[in-house]
XYZ file of C-alpha atoms in Angstrom:
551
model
C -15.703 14.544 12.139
C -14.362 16.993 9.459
C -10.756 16.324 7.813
C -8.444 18.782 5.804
C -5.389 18.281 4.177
C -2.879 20.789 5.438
C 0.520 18.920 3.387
C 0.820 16.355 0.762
C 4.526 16.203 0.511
C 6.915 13.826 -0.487
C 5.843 11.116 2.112
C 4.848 13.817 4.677
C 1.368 13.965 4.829
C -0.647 16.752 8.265
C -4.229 17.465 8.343
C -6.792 19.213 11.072
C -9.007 17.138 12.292
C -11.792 18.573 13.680
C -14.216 16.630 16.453
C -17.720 18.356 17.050
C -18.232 19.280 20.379
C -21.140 16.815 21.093
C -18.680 14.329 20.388
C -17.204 14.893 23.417
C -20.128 15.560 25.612
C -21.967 12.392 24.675
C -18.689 10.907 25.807
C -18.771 12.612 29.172
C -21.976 11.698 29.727
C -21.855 8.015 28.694
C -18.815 8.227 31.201
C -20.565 9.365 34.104
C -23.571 7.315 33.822
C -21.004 4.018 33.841
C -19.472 5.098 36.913
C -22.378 6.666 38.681
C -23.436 3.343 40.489
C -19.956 3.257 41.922
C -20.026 6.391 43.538
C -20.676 6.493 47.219
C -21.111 9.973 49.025
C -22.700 10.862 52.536
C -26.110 11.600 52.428
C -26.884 8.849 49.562
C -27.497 5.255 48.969
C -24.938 3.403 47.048
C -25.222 3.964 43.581
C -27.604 6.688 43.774
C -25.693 9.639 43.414
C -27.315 12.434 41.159
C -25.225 12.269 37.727
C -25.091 16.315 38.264
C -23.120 15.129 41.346
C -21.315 12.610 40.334
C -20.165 15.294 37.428
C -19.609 18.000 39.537
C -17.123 15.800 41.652
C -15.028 14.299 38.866
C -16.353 16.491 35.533
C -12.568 17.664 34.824
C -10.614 14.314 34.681
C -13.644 13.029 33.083
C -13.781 15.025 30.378
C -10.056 14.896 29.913
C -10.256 11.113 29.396
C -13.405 11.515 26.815
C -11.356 14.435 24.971
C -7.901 12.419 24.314
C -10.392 8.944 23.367
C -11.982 11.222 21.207
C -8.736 12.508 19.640
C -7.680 9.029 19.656
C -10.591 7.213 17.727
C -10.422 10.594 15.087
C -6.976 10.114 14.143
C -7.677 6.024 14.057
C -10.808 6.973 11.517
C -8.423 9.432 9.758
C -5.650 6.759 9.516
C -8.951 4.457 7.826
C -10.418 6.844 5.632
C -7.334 8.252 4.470
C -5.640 4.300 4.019
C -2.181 5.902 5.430
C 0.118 3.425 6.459
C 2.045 5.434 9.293
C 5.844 5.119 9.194
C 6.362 6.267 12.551
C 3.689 7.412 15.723
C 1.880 10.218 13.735
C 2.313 13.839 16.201
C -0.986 14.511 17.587
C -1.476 18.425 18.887
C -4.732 20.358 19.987
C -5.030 23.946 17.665
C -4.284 26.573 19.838
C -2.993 24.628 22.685
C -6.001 24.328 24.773
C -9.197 22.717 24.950
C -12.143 24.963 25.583
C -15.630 22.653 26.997
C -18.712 22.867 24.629
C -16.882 23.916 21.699
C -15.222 21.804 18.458
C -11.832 20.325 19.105
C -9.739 21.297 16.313
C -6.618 18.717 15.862
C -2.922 18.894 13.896
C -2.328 15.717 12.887
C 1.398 14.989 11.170
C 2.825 12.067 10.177
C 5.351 10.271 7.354
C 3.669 7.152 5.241
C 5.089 4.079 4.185
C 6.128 4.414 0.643
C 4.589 2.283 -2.398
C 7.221 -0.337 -2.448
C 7.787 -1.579 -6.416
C 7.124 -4.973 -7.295
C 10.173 -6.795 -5.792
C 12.632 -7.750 -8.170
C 13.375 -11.250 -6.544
C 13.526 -13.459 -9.283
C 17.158 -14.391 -11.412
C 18.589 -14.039 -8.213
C 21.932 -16.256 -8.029
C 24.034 -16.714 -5.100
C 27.503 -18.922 -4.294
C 27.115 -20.598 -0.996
C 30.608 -21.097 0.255
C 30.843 -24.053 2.533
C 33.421 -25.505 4.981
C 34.016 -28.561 6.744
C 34.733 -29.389 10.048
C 38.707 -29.567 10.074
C 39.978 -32.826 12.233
C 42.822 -30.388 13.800
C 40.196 -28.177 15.110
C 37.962 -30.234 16.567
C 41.395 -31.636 18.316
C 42.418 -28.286 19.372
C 38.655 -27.481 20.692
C 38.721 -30.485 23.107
C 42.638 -29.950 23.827
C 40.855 -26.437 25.468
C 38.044 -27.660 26.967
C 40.811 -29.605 28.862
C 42.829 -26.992 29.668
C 40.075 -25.385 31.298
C 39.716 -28.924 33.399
C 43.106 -28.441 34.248
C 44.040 -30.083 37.544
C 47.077 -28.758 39.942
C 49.562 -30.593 41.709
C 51.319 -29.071 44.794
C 54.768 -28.220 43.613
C 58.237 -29.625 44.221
C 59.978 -27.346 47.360
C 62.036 -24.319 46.097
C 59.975 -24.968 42.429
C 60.582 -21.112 40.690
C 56.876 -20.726 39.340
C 57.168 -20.625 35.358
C 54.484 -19.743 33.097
C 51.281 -21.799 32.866
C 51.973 -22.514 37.214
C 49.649 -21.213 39.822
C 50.981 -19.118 42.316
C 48.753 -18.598 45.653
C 49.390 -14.679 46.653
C 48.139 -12.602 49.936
C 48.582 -8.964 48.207
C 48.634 -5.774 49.958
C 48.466 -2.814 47.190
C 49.259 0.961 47.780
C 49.620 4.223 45.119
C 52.186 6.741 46.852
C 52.851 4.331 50.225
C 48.869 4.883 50.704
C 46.931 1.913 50.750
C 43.773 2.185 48.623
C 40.203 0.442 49.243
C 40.037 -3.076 47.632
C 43.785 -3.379 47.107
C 43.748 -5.768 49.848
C 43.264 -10.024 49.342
C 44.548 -13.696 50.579
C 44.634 -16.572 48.885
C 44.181 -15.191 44.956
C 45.130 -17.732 42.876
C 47.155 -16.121 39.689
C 47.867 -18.794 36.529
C 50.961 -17.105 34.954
C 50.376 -15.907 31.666
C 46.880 -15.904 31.484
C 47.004 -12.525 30.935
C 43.984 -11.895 33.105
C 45.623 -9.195 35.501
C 47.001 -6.176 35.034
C 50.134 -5.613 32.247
C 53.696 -6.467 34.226
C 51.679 -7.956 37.396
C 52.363 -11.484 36.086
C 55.496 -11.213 34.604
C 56.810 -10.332 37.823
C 55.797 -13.388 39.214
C 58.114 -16.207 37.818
C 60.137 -17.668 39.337
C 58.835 -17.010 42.695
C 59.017 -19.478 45.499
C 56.316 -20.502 47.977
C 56.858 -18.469 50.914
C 58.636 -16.187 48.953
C 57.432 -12.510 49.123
C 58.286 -9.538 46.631
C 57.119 -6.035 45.773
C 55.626 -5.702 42.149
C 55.600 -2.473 41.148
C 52.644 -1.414 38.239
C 50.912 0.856 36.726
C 47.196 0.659 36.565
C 45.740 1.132 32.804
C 44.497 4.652 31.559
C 41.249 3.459 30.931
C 40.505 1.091 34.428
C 37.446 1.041 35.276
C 38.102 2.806 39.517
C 38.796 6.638 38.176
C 41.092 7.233 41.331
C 43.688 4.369 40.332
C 43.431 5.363 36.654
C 46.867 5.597 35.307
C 48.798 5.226 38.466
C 51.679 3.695 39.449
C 51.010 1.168 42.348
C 53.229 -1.163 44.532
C 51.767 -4.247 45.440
C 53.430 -6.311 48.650
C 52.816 -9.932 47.803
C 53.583 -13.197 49.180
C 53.564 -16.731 47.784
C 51.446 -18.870 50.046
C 51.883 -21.656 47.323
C 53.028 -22.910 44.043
C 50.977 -25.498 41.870
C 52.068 -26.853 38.972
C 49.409 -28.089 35.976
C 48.665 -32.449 36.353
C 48.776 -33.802 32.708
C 45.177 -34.404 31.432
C 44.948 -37.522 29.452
C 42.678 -36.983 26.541
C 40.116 -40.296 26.907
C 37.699 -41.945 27.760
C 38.078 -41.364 31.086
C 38.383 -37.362 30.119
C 35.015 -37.494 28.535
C 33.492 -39.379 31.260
C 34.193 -36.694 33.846
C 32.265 -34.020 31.362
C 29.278 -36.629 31.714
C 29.846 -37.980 28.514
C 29.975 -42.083 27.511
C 33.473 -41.003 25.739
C 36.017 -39.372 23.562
C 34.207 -39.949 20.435
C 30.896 -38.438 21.495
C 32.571 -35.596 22.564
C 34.456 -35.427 19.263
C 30.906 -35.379 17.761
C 29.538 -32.620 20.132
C 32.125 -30.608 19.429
C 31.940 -31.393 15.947
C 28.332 -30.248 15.363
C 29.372 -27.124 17.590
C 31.912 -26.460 14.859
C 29.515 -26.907 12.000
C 26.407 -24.521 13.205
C 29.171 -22.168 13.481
C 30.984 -22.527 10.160
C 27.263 -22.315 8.738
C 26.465 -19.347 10.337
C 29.326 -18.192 8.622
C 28.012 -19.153 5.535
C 24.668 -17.825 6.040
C 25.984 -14.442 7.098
C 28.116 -14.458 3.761
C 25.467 -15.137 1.432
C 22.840 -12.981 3.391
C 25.196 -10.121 2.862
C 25.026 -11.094 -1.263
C 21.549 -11.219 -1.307
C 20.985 -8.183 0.454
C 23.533 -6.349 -1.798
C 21.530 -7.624 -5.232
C 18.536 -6.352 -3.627
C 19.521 -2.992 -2.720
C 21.131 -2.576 -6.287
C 17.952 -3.383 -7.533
C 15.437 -1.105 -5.748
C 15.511 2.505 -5.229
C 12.547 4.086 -3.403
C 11.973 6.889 -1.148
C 11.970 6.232 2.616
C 10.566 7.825 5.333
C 13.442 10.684 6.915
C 12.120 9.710 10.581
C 12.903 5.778 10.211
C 16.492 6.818 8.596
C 16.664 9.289 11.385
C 15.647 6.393 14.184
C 18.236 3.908 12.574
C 21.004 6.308 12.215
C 20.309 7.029 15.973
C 20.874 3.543 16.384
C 24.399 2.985 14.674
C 25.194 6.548 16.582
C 24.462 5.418 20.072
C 26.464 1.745 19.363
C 29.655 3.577 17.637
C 29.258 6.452 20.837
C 29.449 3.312 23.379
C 32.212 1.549 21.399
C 34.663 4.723 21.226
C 33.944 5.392 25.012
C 36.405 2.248 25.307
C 38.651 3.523 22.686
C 42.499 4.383 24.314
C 41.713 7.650 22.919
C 37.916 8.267 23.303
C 37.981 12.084 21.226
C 40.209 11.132 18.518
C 37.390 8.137 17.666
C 34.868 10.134 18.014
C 36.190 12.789 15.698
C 36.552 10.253 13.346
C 33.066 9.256 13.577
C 31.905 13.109 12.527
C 34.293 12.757 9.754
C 32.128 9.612 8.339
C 28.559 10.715 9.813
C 27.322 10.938 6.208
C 28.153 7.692 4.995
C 26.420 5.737 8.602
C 23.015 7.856 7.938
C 23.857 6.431 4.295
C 24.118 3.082 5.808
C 21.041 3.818 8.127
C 19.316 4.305 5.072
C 19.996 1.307 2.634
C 18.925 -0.435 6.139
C 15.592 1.327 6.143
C 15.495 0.441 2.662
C 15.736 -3.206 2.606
C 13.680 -3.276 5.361
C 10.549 -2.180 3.887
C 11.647 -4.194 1.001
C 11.525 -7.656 2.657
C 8.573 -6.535 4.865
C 7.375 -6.245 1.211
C 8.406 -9.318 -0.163
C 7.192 -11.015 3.011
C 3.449 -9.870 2.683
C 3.787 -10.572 -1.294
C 4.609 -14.050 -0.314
C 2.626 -14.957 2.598
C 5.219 -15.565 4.893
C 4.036 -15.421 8.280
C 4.992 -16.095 12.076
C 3.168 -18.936 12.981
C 1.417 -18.950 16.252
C 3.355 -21.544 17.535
C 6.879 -19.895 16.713
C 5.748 -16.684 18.206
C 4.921 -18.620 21.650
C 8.206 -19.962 21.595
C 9.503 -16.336 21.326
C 7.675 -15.661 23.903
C 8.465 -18.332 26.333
C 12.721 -17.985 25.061
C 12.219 -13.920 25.909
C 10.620 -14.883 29.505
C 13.251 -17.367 30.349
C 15.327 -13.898 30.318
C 13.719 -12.605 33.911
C 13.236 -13.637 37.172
C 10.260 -16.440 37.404
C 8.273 -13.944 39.209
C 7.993 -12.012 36.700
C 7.752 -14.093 33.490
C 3.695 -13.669 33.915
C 3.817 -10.194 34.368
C 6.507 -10.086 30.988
C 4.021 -12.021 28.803
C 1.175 -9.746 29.912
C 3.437 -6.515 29.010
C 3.656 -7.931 25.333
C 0.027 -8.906 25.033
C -1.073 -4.908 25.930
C 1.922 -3.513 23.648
C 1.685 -4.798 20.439
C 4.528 -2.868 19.987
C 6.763 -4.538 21.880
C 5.563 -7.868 20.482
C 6.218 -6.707 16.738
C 9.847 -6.169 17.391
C 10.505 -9.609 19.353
C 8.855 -11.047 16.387
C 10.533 -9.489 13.432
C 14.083 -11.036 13.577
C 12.425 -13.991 12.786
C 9.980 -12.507 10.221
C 13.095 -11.631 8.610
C 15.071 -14.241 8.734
C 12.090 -16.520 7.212
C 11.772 -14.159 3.995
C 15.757 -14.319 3.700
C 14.964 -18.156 3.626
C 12.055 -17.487 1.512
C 14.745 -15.937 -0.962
C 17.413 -18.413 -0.605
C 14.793 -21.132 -1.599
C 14.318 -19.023 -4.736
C 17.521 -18.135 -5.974
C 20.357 -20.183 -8.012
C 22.340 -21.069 -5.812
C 26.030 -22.819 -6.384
C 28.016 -24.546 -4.238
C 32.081 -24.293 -3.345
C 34.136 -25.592 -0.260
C 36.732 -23.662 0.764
C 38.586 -23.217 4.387
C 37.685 -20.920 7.386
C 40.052 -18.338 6.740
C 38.488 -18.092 3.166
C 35.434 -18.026 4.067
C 36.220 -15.226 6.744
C 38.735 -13.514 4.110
C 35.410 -13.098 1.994
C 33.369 -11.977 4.505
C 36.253 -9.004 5.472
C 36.445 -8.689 2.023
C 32.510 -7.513 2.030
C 32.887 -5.241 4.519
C 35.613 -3.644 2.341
C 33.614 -3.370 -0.508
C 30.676 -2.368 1.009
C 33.110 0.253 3.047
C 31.107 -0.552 6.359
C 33.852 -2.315 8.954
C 32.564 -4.003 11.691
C 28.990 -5.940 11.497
C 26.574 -4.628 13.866
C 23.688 -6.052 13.234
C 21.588 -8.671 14.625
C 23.487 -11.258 13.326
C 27.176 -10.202 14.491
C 27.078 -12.078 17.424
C 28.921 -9.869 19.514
C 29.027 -9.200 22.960
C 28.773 -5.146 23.808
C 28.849 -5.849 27.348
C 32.389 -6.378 27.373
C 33.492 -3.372 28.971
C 31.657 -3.663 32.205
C 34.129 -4.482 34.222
C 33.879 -4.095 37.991
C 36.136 -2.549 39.768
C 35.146 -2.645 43.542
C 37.791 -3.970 44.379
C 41.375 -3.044 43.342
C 43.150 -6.212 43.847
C 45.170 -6.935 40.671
C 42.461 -5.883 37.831
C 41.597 -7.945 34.122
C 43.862 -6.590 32.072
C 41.463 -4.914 28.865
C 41.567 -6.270 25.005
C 43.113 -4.373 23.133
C 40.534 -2.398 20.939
C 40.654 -1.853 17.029
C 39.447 1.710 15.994
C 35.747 2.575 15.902
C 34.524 0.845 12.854
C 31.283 1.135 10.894
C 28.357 -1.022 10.768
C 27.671 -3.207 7.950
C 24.744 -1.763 5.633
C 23.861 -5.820 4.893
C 21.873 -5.653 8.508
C 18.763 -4.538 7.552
C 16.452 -3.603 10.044
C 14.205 -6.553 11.287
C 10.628 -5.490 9.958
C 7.268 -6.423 11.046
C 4.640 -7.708 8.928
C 2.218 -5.066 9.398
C 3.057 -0.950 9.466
C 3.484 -0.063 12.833
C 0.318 2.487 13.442
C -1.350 1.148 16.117
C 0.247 3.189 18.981
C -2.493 5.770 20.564
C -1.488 9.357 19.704
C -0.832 11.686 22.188
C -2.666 14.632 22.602
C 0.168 16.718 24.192
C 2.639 14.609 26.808
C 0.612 15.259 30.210
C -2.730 14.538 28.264
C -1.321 11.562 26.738
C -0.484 10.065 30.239
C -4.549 10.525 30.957
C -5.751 8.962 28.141
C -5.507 5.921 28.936
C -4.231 3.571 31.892
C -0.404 2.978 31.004
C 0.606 -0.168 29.801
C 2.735 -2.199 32.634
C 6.409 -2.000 32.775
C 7.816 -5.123 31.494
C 10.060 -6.654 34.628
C 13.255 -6.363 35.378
C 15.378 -8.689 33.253
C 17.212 -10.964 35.689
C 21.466 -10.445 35.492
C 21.678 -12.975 33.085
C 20.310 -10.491 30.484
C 19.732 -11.857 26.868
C 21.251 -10.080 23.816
C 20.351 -6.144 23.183
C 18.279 -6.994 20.086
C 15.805 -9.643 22.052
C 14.698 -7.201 24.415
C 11.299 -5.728 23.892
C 10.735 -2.272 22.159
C 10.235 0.099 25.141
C 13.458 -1.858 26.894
C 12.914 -3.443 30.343
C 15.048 -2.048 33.068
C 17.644 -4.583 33.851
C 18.928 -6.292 37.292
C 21.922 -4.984 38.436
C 24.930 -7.244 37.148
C 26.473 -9.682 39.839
C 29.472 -8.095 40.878
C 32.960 -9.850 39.796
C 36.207 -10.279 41.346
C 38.163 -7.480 40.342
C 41.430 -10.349 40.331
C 38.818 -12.118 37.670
C-alpha cells in the first residue's frame, strides 16, 4: 500500500491511498474458495462447484465486498502508520469515481485530528461548595402535597354552588360555529376547579354550578393547541353537572403514612427528607461543576476540530429550533436565535473544548469505567425497551462500539469532574435555596448562556406533546419564557478513547456492501428514558400512549 500526503493543515490532514491491484484479487479469490463448498448448482455435487463457476455466478458482489475491506483495512493501516487520532469518521472516496478490476485502487482519504491537548492545568484549583439544608417547612409542605394528591371527595350538600378546589362531574357536548367537532364529545369528566388543567375560562365558568345544573361555556381554544382545525377558535361547550364533590380533610398521621405503605409520619418525613437533600445537592454539584468548568476553560486555549464544533452547534440548533416551535410567536424566536447564532457556535465550541480537555485529564489520570459500572449502564439503558428486546439492545451495543462510547461517557465525565473535585480546595458555606439558585441564575448571566441544556439540566423536552385526539376541554399550556441559550458549563460527555473505529465508507451504496449492517437497536418502549441515555445512532421509539385530551 502506497500513502501520500495531499494536506497538512491546521488539524485537517487528506492523503491518496493507493491499494495494488493484487490486493484485491487475492481477496476475491480467498473469498471464493471460502464459499465454494457452499455452493450447490445442477449438474454438481455439493461443494464441488468449479471456483471459475462459483466466480462467474457471484464475481461482481464478490469483488465489491473484497474492494470496500480492502479500502477499509488501508485507511485502518493509514490511521496506524500515520498515529492520527480521527476527530470525526474520516471521508473515504475512490479517485475518479469508479473502480476498474485488475488495476490499483487509488483512495482520497480526509479527515480532522484530535489536537495535542497541553498538559492540564488542574492543580491550585479552589472551589466554594455552597450547601443547604433540608428546611423543616419544606419537607411539611412536600408531604402537605403528596396529600393533596390523596385527596378524597365527599358527595356534596344539595344545591352546594361548586367553589374552587370542588369536583364537578360534567357530560360536555362542544361545537365551533353550532358545528359539533370530532372528540368534543364526553360523560362523566371529572373537572377539580382551579387546577388549571383545562383550557383558559373553561373552569372559571364553572363555580358555582349545581348538580344537575347545566350551562353553556363559551371559549376560545389556544393559538398554539395541539388539533390545527380548533386552533384559535371560539367554541361553545353544552355542559351539565352530573355531580358535585367536595375535598374530605386528610389528617396528616400515622394513619396517612400507613395508606402510602409506610410504618408512619416520621418515616415519611425522612423519605421525603433525603428526596429533598439529593436534590439540594444536585444543586450544589451543578453550581460548583459550572466553577470548575469556567477555571478550566480560562485556563486552556487550543485548537479544536471545526467538524466537532460544527456537530455540537448542530446540537444546541436543533434543541433551541424545537423549543421556539412552542414559542407564542414561533418566527419572532427564531429570529432572535439568528441574531445570537455566533455566540451558541461560541458556546458549541468552549463545549468541544472542555471536552477534549477532561477526556484529557481522564487518560492523564487513569480514570476509567469499570466493567462493572458499564454493565450496569447497560442493564439501566435496557430496562428502557420492551423485554423482548432488551437481548437484541445489548447485542446492538456490543457490534457498535459507537453506540456504547456515548452511553458510557456521561459517566466518564462525571468521574473526572469527581476526579477534580477531590483535587481542588474546596470551602464550605450554607446558605438557603433561593441563594443557592440566585447563584446559579447568576452564572448563567455571567456566562451570558440562559437556560442549561445540558446533560445535567434535568429537564423534560417532551413537554409539548400533547395529544389532542380528542377535543374535550384540552390542558391548558405553560406559559413559555423566550428561547434561551444553553449553558457553555455542559461540556460534551467524552469518551476515553478517540472515536476512529467506525469503517469508512467507500461511497454511500458501497458502504452499505461492505459489510453486513449492524442491527437496529429496538424500539424503546413508551416509557422512553431521557434524550441523552439513548444510544448514538438513536433507537426508533414506541409510539407514546395516547392521553385524555381533558388530562
Amino acid at each position: 500500500m502506497q500513502t501520500v500526503e495531499t494536506l497538512n493543515e491546521g488539524l485537517k490532514r487528506a492523503y491518496t491511498v493507493t491499494i495494488p491491484a493484487n490486493d484485491v484479487a487475492q481477496r476475491v479469490e480467498a473469498e471464493i474458495k471460502s464459499i465454494a463448498p457452499q455452493i450447490r448448482m445442477p449438474g454438481f455435487r455439493p461443494g464441488k462447484v468449479p471456483a471459475n463457476l462459483v466466480k462467474k455466478m457471484h464475481g461482481p458482489a464478490i469483488e465489491q465486498d473484497a474492494l470496500n475491506k480492502a479500502v477499509q483495512d488501508g485507511v485502518q493501516q493509514l490511521l496506524s502508520e500515520q498515529k492520527l487520532r480521527p476527530a470525526m469518521q474520516p471521508s473515504v472516496e475512490l479517485v475518479g469515481g469508479e473502480y476498474e478490476a485488475g488495476k490499483d485502487v487509488a483512495v482520497k482519504v480526509e479527515l480532522e485530528v484530535l489536537p495535542d491537548v497541553p498538559p492540564p492545568a488542574i492543580d491550585g484549583i479552589k472551589l466554594e461548595r455552597l450547601t443547604v439544608a433540608a428546611p423543616d417547612a419544606d419537607i411539611e409542605a412536600q408531604i402537605k402535597r403528596i396529600a393533596d394528591q390523596q385527596k378524597r371527595y365527599e358527595d356534596a350538600q344539595d344545591g352546594h354552588p361548586a367553589v374552587e378546589g370542588d369536583l364537578v362531574v360534567l357530560d360536555f357536548a362542544g361545537s365551533v360555529d353550532g358545528v359539533a367537532f370530532e372528540g368534543g364529545t364526553g360523560t362523566d369528566m371529572s373537572v377539580e376547579l382551579g387546577s388549571g388543567r383545562l383550557i383558559p375560562g373553561f373552569e372559571d365558568q364553572l363555580e358555582g354550578i349545581k348538580k344537575g345544573e347545566s350551562r353553556s361555556l363559551n371559549v376560545t381554544f389556544p393559538k398554539d393547541y395541539g388539533e390545527k382545525s380548533l386552533a384559535g377558535k371560539a367554541a361553545v361547550f353544552e355542559v351539565t353537572a352530573t355531580d358535585v364533590r367536595v375535598p374530605g380533610e386528610t389528617k396528616l398521621d400515622d394513619e396517612f403514612a400507613q395508606s402510602l405503605g409506610l410504618q408512619g409520619l416520621d418515616q415519611l418525613r425522612e423519605l421525603i427528607k433525603g428526596q429533598l437533600e439529593q436534590e439540594l445537592n444536585g444543586l450544589t454539584r451543578t453550581h460548583m461543576k459550572r466553577k470548575l468548568l469556567d477555571q478550566l476553560a480560562a485556563a486552556h486555549d487550543f485548537p479544536v476540530p471545526p467538524s466537532m464544533v460544527e456537530a455540537e452547534f448542530g446540537q444546541i440548533w436543533a434543541q433551541l429550533e424545537h423549543e421556539a416551535g412552542h414559542e407564542e410567536d414561533p418566527e419572532a424566536a427564531r429570529a432572535e436565535m439568528e441574531k445570537d447564532r455566533d455566540d451558541y457556535r461560541a458556546i458549541a465550541e468552549r463545549r468541544v473544548r472542555l471536552g477534549l480537555l477532561l477526556s484529557e485529564i481522564g487518560q492523564q489520570n487513569g480514570v476509567e469505567v469499570s466493567a462493572q459500572e458499564m454493565q450496569r449502564l447497560v442493564q439501566q439503558a435496557a430496562m428502557q425497551y420492551q423485554p423482548a428486546d432488551r437481548d437484541r439492545f445489548v447485542q446492538y451495543l456490543q457490534q457498535d462500539p459507537m453506540a456504547a462510547a456515548q452511553l458510557r461517557a456521561p459517566l466518564y465525565e462525571d468521574k473526572v469532574v469527581d476526579f477534580l473535585f477531590d483535587k481542588a480546595e474546596i470551602s464550605d458555606r450554607t446558605v438557603s435555596r433561593d441563594e443557592l439558585e440566585a447563584a446559579i441564575e447568576a452564572d448563567d448571566d455571567t456566562i451570558g448562556k440562559g437556560h442549561v441544556h445540558g446533560p445535567d439540566c434535568g429537564h423534560d423536552h417532551h413537554d409539548h406533546d400533547h395529544d389532542h385526539g380528542k377535543a374535550a376541554p384540552a390542558k391548558k399550556p405553560a406559559a413559555k419564557k423566550a428561547a434561551a441559550k444553553p449553558a457553555a458549563e455542559e461540556a460534551p460527555a467524552v469518551e476515553e478513547k478517540p472515536a476512529a473505529k467506525k469503517k469508512p465508507a467507500v461511497k454511500a451504496e458501497e458502504a452499505a456492501e461492505a459489510a453486513p449492517a449492524p442491527k437496529k437497536a429496538p424500539a424503546k418502549k413508551a416509557a422512553a428514558a431521557k434524550a441523552e441515555d439513548a444510544p448514538a445512532a438513536e433507537p426508533k421509539k414506541a409510539p407514546a400512549k395516547k392521553k385524555a385530551a381533558a388530562e
